[in-house]
Short mmCIF file of N, CA and C in Angstrom, two decimals:
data_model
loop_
_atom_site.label_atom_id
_atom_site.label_comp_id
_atom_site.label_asym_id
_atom_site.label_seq_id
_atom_site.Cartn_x
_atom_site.Cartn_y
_atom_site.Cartn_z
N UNK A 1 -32.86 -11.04 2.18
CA UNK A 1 -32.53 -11.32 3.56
C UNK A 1 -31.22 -10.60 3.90
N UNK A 2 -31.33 -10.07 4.83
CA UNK A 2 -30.20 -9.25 5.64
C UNK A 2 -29.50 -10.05 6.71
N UNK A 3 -28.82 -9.20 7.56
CA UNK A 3 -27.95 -9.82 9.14
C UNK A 3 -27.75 -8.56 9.58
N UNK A 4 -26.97 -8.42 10.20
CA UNK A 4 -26.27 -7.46 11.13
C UNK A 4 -25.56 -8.65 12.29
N UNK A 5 -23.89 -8.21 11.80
CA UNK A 5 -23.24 -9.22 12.24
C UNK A 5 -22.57 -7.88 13.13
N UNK A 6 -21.28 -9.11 14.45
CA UNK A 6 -20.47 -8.14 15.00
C UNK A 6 -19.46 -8.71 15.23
N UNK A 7 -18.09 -8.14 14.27
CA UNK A 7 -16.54 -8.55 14.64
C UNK A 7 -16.03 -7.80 14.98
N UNK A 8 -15.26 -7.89 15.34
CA UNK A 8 -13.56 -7.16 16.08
C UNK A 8 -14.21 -5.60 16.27
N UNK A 9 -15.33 -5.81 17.36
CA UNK A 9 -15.98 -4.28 18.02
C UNK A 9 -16.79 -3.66 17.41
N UNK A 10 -17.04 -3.82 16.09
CA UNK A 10 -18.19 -2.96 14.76
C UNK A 10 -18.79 -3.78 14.89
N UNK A 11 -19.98 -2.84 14.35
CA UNK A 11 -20.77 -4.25 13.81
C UNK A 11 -21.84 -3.77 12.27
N UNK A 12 -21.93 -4.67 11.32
CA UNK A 12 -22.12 -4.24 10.03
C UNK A 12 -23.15 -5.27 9.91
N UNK A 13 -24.02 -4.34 8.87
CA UNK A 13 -25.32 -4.76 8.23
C UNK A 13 -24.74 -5.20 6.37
N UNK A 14 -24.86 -6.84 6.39
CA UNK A 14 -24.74 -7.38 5.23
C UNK A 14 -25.77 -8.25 4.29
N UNK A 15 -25.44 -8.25 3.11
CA UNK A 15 -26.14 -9.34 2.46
C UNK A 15 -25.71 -9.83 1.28
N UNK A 16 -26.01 -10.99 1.49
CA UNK A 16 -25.09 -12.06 0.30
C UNK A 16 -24.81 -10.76 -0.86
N UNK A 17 -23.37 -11.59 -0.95
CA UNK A 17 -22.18 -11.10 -2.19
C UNK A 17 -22.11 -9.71 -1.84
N UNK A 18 -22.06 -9.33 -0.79
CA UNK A 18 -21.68 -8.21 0.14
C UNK A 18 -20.11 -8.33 0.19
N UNK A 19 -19.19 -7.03 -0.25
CA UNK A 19 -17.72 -7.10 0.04
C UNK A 19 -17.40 -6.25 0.69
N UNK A 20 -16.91 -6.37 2.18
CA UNK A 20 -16.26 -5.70 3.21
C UNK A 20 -14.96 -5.93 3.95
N UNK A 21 -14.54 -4.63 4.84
CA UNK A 21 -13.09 -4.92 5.18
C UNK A 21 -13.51 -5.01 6.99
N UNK A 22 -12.91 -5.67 7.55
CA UNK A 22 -13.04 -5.83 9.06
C UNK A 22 -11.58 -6.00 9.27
N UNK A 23 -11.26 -5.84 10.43
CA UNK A 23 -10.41 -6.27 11.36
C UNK A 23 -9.95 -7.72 11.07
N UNK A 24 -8.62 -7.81 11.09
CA UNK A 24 -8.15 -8.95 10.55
C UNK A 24 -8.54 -10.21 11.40
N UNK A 25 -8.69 -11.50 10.47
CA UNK A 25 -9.28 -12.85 11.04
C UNK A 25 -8.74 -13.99 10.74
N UNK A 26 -8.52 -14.99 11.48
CA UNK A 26 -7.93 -16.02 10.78
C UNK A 26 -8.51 -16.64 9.71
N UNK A 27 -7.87 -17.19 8.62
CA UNK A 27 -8.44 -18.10 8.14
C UNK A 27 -7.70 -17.39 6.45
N UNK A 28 -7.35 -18.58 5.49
CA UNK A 28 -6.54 -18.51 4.51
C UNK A 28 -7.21 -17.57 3.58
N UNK A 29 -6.51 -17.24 2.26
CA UNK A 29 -6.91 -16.54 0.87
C UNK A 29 -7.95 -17.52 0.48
N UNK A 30 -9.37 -17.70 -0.06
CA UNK A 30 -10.04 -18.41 -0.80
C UNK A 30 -10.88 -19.51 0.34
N UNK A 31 -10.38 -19.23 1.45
CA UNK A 31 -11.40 -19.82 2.24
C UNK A 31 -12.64 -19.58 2.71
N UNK A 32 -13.35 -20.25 3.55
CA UNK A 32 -15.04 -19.91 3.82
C UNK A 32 -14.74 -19.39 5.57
N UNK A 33 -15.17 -18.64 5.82
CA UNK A 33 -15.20 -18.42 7.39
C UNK A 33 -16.28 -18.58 7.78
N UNK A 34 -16.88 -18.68 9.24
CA UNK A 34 -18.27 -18.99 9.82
C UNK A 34 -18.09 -17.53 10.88
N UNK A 35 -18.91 -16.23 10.56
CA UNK A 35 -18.68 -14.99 11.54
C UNK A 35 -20.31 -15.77 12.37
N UNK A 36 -19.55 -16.10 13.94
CA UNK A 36 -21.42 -16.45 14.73
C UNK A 36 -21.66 -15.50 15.51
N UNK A 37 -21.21 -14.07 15.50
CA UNK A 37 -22.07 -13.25 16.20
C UNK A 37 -23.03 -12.66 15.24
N UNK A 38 -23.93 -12.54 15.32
CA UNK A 38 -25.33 -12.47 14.15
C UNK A 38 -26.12 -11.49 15.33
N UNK A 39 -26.79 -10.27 15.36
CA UNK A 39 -27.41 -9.62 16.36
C UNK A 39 -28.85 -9.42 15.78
N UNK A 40 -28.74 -9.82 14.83
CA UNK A 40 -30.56 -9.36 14.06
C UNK A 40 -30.34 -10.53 12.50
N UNK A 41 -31.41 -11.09 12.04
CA UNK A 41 -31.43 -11.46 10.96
C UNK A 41 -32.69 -10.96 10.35
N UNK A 42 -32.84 -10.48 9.22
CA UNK A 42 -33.92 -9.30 8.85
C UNK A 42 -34.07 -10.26 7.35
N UNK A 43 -35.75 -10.23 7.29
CA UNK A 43 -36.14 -10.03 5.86
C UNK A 43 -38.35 -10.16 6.20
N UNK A 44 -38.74 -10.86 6.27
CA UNK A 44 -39.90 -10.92 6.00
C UNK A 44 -40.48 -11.13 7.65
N UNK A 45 -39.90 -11.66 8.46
CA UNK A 45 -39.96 -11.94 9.48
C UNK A 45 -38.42 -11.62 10.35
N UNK A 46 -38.01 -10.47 11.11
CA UNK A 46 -37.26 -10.22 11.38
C UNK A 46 -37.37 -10.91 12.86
N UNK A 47 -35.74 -11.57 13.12
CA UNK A 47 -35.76 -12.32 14.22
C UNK A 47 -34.57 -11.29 15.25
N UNK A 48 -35.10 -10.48 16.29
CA UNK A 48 -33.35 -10.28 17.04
C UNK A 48 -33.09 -10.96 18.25
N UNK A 49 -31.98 -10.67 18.22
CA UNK A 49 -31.09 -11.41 18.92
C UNK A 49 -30.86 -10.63 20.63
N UNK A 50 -30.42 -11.52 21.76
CA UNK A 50 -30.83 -11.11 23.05
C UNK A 50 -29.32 -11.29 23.46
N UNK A 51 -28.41 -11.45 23.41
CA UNK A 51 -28.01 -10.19 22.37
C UNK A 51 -27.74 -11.05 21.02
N UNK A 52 -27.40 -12.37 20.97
CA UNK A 52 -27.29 -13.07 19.80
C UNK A 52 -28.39 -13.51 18.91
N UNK A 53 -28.37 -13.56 17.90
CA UNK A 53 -29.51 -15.13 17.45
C UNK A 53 -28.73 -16.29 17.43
N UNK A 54 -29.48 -17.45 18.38
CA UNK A 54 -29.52 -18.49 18.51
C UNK A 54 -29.26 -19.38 16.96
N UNK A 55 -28.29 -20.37 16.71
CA UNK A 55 -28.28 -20.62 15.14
C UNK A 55 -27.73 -20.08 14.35
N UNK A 56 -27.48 -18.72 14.39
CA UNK A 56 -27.15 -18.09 12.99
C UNK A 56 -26.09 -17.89 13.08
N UNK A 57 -25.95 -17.69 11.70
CA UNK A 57 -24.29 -17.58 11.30
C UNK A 57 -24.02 -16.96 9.74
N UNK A 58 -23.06 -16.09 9.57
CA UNK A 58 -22.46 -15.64 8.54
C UNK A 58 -21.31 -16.31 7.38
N UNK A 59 -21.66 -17.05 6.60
CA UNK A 59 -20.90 -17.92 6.00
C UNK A 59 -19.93 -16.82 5.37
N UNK A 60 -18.60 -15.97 4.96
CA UNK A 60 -18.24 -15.59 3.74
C UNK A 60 -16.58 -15.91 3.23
N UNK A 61 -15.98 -15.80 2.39
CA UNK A 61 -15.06 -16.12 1.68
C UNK A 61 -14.10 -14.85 1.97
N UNK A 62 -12.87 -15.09 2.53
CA UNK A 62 -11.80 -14.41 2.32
C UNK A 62 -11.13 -14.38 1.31
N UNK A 63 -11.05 -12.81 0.59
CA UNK A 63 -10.50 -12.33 -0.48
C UNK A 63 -9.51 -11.94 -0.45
N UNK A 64 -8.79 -11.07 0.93
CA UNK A 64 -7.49 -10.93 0.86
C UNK A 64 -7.22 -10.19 2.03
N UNK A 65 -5.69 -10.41 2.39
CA UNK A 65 -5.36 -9.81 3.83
C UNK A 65 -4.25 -8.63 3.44
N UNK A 66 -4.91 -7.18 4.08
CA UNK A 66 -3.65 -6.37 3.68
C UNK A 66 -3.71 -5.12 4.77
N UNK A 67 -3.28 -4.32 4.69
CA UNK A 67 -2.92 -3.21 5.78
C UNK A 67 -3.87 -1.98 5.60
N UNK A 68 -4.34 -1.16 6.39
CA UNK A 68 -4.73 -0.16 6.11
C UNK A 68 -3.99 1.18 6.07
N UNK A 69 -4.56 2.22 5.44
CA UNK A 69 -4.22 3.62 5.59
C UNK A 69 -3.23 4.01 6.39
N UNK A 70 -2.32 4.56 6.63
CA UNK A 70 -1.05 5.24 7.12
C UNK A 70 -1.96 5.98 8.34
N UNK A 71 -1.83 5.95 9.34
CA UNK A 71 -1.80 6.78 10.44
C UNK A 71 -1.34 7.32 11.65
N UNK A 72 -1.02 8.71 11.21
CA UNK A 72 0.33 9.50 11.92
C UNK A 72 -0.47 9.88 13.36
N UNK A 73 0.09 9.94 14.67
CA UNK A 73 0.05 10.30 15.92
C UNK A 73 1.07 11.28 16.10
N UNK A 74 0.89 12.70 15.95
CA UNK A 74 2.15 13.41 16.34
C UNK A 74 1.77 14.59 16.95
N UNK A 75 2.53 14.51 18.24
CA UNK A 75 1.91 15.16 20.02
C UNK A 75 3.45 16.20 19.62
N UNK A 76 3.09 17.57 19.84
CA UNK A 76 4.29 18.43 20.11
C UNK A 76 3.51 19.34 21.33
N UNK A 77 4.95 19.61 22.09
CA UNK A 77 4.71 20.74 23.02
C UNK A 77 5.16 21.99 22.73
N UNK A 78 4.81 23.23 22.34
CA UNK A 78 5.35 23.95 22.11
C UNK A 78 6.60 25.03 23.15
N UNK A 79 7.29 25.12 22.47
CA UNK A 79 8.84 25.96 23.01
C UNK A 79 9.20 25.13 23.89
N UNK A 80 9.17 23.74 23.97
CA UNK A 80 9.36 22.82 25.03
C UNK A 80 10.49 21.86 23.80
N UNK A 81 10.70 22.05 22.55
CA UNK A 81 11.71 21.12 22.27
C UNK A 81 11.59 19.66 22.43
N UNK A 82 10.00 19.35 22.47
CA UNK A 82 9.61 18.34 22.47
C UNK A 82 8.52 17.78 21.54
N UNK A 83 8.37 16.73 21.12
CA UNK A 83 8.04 16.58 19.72
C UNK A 83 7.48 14.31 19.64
N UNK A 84 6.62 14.23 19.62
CA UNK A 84 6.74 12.58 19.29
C UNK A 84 5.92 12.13 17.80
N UNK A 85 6.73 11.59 17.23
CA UNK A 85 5.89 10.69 15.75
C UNK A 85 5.68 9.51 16.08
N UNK A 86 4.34 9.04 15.81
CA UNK A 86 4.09 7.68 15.60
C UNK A 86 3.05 7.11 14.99
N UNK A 87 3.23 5.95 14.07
CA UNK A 87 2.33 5.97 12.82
C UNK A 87 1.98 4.24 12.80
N UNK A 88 0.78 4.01 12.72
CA UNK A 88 0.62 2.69 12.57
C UNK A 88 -0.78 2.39 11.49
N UNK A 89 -0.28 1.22 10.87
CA UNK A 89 -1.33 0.85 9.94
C UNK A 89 -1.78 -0.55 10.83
N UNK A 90 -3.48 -0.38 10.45
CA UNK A 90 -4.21 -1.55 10.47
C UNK A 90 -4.19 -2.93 9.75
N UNK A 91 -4.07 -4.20 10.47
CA UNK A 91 -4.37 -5.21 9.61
C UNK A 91 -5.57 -5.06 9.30
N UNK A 92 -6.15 -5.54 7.97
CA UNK A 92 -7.63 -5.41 7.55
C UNK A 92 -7.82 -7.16 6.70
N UNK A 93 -8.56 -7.56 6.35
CA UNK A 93 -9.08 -8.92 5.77
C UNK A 93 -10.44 -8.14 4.96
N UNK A 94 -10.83 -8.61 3.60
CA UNK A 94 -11.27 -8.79 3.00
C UNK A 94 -12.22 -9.49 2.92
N UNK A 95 -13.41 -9.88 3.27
CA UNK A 95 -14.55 -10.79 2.69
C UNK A 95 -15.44 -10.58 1.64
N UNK A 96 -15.92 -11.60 1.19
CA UNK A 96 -17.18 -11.81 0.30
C UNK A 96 -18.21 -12.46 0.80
N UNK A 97 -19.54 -11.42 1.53
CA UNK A 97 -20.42 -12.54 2.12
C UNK A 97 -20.97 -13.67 0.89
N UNK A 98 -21.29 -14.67 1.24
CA UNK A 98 -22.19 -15.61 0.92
C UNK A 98 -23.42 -16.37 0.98
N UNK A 99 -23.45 -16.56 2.37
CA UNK A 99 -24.80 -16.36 2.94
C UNK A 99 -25.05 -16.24 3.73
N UNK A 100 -26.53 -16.30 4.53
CA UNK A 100 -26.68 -15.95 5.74
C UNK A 100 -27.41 -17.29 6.50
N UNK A 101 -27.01 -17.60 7.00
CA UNK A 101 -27.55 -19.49 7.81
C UNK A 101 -28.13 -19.10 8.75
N UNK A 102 -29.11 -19.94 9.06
CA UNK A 102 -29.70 -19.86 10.13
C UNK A 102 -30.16 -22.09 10.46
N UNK A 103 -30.61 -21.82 11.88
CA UNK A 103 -30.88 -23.11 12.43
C UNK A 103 -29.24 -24.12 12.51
N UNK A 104 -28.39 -23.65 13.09
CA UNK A 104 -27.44 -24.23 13.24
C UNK A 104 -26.97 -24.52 11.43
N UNK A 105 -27.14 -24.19 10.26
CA UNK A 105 -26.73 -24.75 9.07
C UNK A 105 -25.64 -25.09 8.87
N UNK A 106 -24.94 -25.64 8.11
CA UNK A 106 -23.09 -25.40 7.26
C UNK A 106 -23.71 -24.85 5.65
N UNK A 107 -22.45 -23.99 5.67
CA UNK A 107 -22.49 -23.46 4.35
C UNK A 107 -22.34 -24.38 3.66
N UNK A 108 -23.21 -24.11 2.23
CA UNK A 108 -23.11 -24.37 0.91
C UNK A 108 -22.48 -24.51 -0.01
N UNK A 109 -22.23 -22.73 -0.16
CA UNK A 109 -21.64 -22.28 -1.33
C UNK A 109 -20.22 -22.53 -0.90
N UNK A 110 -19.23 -22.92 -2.11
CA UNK A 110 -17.76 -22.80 -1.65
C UNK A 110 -17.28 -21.72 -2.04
N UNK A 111 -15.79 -21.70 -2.13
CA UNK A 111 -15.58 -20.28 -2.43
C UNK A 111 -15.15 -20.01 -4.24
N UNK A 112 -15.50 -19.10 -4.61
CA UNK A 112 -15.65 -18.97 -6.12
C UNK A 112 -14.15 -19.45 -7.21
N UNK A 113 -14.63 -19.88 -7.92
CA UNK A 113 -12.80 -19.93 -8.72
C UNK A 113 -12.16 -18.61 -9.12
N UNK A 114 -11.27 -18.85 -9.24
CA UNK A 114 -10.62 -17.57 -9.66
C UNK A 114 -10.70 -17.09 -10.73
N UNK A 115 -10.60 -15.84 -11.74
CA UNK A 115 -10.44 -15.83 -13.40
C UNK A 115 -8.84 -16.28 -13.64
N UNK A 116 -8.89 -16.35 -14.73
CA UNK A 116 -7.33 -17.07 -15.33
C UNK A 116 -7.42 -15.63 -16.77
N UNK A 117 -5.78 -15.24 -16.46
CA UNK A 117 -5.67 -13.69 -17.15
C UNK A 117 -5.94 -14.78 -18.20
N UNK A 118 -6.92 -14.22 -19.42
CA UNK A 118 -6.35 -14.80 -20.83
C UNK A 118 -4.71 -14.75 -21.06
N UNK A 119 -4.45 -16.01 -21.80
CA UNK A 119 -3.04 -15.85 -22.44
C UNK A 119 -3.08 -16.10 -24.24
N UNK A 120 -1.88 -14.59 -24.25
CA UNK A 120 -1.95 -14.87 -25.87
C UNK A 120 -0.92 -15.75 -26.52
N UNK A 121 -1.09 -16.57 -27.60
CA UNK A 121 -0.38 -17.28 -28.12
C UNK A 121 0.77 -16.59 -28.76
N UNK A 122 2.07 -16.85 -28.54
CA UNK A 122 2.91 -16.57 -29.14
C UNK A 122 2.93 -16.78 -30.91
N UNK A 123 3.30 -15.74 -31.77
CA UNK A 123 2.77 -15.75 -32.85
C UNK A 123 3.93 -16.84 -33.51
N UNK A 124 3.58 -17.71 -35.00
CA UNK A 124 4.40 -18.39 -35.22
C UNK A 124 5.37 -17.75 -36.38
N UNK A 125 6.29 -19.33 -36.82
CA UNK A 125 7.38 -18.76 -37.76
C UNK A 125 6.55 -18.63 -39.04
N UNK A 126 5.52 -19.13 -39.31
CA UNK A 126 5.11 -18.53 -40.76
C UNK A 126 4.58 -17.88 -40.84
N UNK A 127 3.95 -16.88 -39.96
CA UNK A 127 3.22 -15.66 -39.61
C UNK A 127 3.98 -14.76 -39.47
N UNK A 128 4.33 -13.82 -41.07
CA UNK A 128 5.86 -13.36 -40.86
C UNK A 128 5.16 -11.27 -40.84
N UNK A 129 3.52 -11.79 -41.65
CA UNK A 129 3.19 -10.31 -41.91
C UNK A 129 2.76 -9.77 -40.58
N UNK A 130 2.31 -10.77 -39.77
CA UNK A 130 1.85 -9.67 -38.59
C UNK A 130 2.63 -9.22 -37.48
N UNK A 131 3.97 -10.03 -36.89
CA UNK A 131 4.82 -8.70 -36.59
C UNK A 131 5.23 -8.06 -36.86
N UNK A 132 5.21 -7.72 -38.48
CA UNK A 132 5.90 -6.71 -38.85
C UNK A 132 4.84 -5.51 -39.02
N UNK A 133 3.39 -5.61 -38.95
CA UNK A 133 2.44 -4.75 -38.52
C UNK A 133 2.62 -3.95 -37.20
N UNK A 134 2.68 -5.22 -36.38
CA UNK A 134 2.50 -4.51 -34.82
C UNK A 134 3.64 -3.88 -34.29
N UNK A 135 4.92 -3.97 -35.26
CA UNK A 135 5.74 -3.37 -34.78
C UNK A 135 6.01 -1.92 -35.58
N UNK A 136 6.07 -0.92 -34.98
CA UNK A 136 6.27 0.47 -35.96
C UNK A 136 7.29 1.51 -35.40
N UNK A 137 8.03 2.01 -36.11
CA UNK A 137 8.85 2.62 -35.67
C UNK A 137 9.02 3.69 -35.05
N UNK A 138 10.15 4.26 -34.30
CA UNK A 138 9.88 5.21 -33.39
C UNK A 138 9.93 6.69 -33.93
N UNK A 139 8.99 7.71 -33.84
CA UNK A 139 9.95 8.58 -34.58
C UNK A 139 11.17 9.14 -34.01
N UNK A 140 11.68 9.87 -35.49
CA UNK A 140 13.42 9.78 -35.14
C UNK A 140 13.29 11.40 -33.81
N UNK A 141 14.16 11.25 -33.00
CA UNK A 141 14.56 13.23 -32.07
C UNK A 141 14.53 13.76 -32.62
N UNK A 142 14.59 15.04 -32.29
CA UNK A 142 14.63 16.42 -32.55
C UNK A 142 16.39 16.68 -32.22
N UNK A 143 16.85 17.14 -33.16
CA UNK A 143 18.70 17.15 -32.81
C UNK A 143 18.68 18.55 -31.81
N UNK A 144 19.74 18.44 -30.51
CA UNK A 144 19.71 19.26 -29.75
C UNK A 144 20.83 20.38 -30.19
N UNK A 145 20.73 21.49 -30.02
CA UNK A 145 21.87 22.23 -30.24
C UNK A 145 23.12 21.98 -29.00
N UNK A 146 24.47 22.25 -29.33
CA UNK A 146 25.37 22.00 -28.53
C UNK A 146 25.63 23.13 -28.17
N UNK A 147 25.56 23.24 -26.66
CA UNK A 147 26.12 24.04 -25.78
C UNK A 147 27.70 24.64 -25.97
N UNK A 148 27.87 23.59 -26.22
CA UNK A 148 29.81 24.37 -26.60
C UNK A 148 29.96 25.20 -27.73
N UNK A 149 28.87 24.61 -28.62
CA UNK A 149 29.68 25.36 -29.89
C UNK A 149 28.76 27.35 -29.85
N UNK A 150 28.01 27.42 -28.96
CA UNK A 150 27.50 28.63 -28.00
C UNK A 150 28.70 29.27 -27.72
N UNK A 151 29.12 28.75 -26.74
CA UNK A 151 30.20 29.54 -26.12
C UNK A 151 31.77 29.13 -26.35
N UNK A 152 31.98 30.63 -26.94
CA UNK A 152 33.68 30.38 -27.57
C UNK A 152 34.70 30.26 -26.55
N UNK A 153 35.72 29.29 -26.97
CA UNK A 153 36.70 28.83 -26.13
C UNK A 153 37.93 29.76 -25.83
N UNK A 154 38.31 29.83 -25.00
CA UNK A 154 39.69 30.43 -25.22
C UNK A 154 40.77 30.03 -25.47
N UNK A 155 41.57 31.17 -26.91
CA UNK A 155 42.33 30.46 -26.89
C UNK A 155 43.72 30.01 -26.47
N UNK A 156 44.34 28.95 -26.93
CA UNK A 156 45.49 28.17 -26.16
C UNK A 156 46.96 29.26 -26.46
N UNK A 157 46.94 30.01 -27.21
CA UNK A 157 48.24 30.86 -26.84
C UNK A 157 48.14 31.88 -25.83
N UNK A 158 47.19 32.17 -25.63
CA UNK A 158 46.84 33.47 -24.18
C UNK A 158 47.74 32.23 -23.01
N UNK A 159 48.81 32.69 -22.50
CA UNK A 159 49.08 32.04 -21.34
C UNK A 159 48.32 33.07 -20.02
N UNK A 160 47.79 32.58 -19.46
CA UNK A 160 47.77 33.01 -17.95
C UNK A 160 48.83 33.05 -16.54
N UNK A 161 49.23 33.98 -15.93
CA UNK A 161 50.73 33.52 -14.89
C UNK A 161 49.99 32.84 -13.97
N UNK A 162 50.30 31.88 -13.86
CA UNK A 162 50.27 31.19 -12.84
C UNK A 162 50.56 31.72 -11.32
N UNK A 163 49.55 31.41 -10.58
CA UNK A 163 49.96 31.84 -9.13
C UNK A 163 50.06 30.83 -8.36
N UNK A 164 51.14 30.72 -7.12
CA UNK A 164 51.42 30.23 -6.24
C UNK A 164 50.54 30.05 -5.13
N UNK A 165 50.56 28.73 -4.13
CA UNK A 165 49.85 29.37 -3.40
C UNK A 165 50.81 28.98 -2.11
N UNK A 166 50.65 29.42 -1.20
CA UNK A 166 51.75 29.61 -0.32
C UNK A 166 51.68 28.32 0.78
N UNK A 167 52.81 27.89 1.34
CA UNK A 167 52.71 26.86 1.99
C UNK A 167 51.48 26.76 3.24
N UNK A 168 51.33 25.81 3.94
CA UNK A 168 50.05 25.59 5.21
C UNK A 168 51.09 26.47 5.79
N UNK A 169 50.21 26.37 7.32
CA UNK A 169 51.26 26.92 8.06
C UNK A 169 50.98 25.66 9.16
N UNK A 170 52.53 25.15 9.65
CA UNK A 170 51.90 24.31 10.81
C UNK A 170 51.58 24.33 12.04
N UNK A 171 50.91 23.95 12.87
CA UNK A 171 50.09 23.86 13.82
C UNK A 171 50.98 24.15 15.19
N UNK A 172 50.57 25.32 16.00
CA UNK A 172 51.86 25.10 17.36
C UNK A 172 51.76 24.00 17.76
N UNK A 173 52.85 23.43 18.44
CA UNK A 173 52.50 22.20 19.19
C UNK A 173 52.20 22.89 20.69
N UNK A 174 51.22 21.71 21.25
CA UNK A 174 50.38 22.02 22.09
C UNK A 174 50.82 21.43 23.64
N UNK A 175 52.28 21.93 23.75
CA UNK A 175 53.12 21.50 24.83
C UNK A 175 53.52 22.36 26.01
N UNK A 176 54.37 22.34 26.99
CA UNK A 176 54.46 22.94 27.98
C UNK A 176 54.79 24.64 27.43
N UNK A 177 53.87 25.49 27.81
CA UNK A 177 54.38 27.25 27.53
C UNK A 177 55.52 27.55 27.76
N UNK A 178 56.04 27.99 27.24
CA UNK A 178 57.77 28.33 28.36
C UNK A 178 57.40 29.87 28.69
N UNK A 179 57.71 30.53 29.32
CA UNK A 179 57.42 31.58 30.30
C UNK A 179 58.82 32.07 30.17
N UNK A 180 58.90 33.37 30.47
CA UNK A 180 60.41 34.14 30.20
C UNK A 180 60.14 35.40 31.39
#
């Protein structure tokens, strides 16, 4: 059994444990939503809708709410020194269909449990051989050659004369001209 539902302006052909992204919707992480625009319900006897079907409804589970794709808007005029950026991402929501109801129903199914990461047991104090397995050493660098000892220094009895450098000079002051 199929649908062909319609949210936020699309409209998409689903069927149970169907995972899609729409236009964002209310309703929490792990909850059940009810989508009731339904435009066709399809399987052995296909029923459509004028423009709805009467009854039906899209039971599915929100999986998660997040943003879409980066998208840049950028208008230039040329030799006009004019130029505009503007970039906006989509809210998007996550579902998992579940089922497809018909005759006024309420969903069934709830929404699935979550997995739990396995956790590993911290190893104990008399279990002395197996971290010392899992741990192995690094091999040792490669020694780098030194740059200095490349290039010879000069040495400290060569004096160089020192040069001066001559005072600023200061600034005219920026007062009445005198004229002569």
């Amino acid at each position: 059994m199929f649908a062909v539902i319609k949210t936020g302006g699309r409209q998409y052909r689903v069927v149970p444990d169907d995972v899609l992204e729409i236009g964002k919707i209310a309703g929490d992480v792990g909850t059940i939503v009810q989508l009731g625009e339904v435009l066709l319900v399809g399987g052995e006897s296909p029923v459509l809708g004028a423009p709805t079907v009467p009854g039906a409804s899209v039971a599915a589970e929100v999986l998660q709410h997040k943003r879409g794709p980066k998208v840049i808007a950028f208008k230039k005029r040329r030799r006009k020194n004019s130029r505009r950026k503007r970039g906006y991402r989509d809210e998007i929501t996550v579902l998992r269909i579940t089922e497809i109801l018909t005759n006024d129903n309420k969903p069934t199914i709830g929404p699935r449990p979550k997995r739990e990461k396995p956790v590993i047991a911290a190893p104990s104090d008399g279990d002395d051989e197996a971290p010392k397995a899992a741990k192995k050493k690094a091999a040792p660098k490669k020694a780098v050659a030194k740059k200095a000892a490349a290039k010879p220094r000069a040495k400290p009895d060569a004096k160089k004369p020192e040069t001066k450098k001559a005072p600023a000079k200061k600034a005219a002051a920026k007062g009445k001209s005198e004229k002569k």
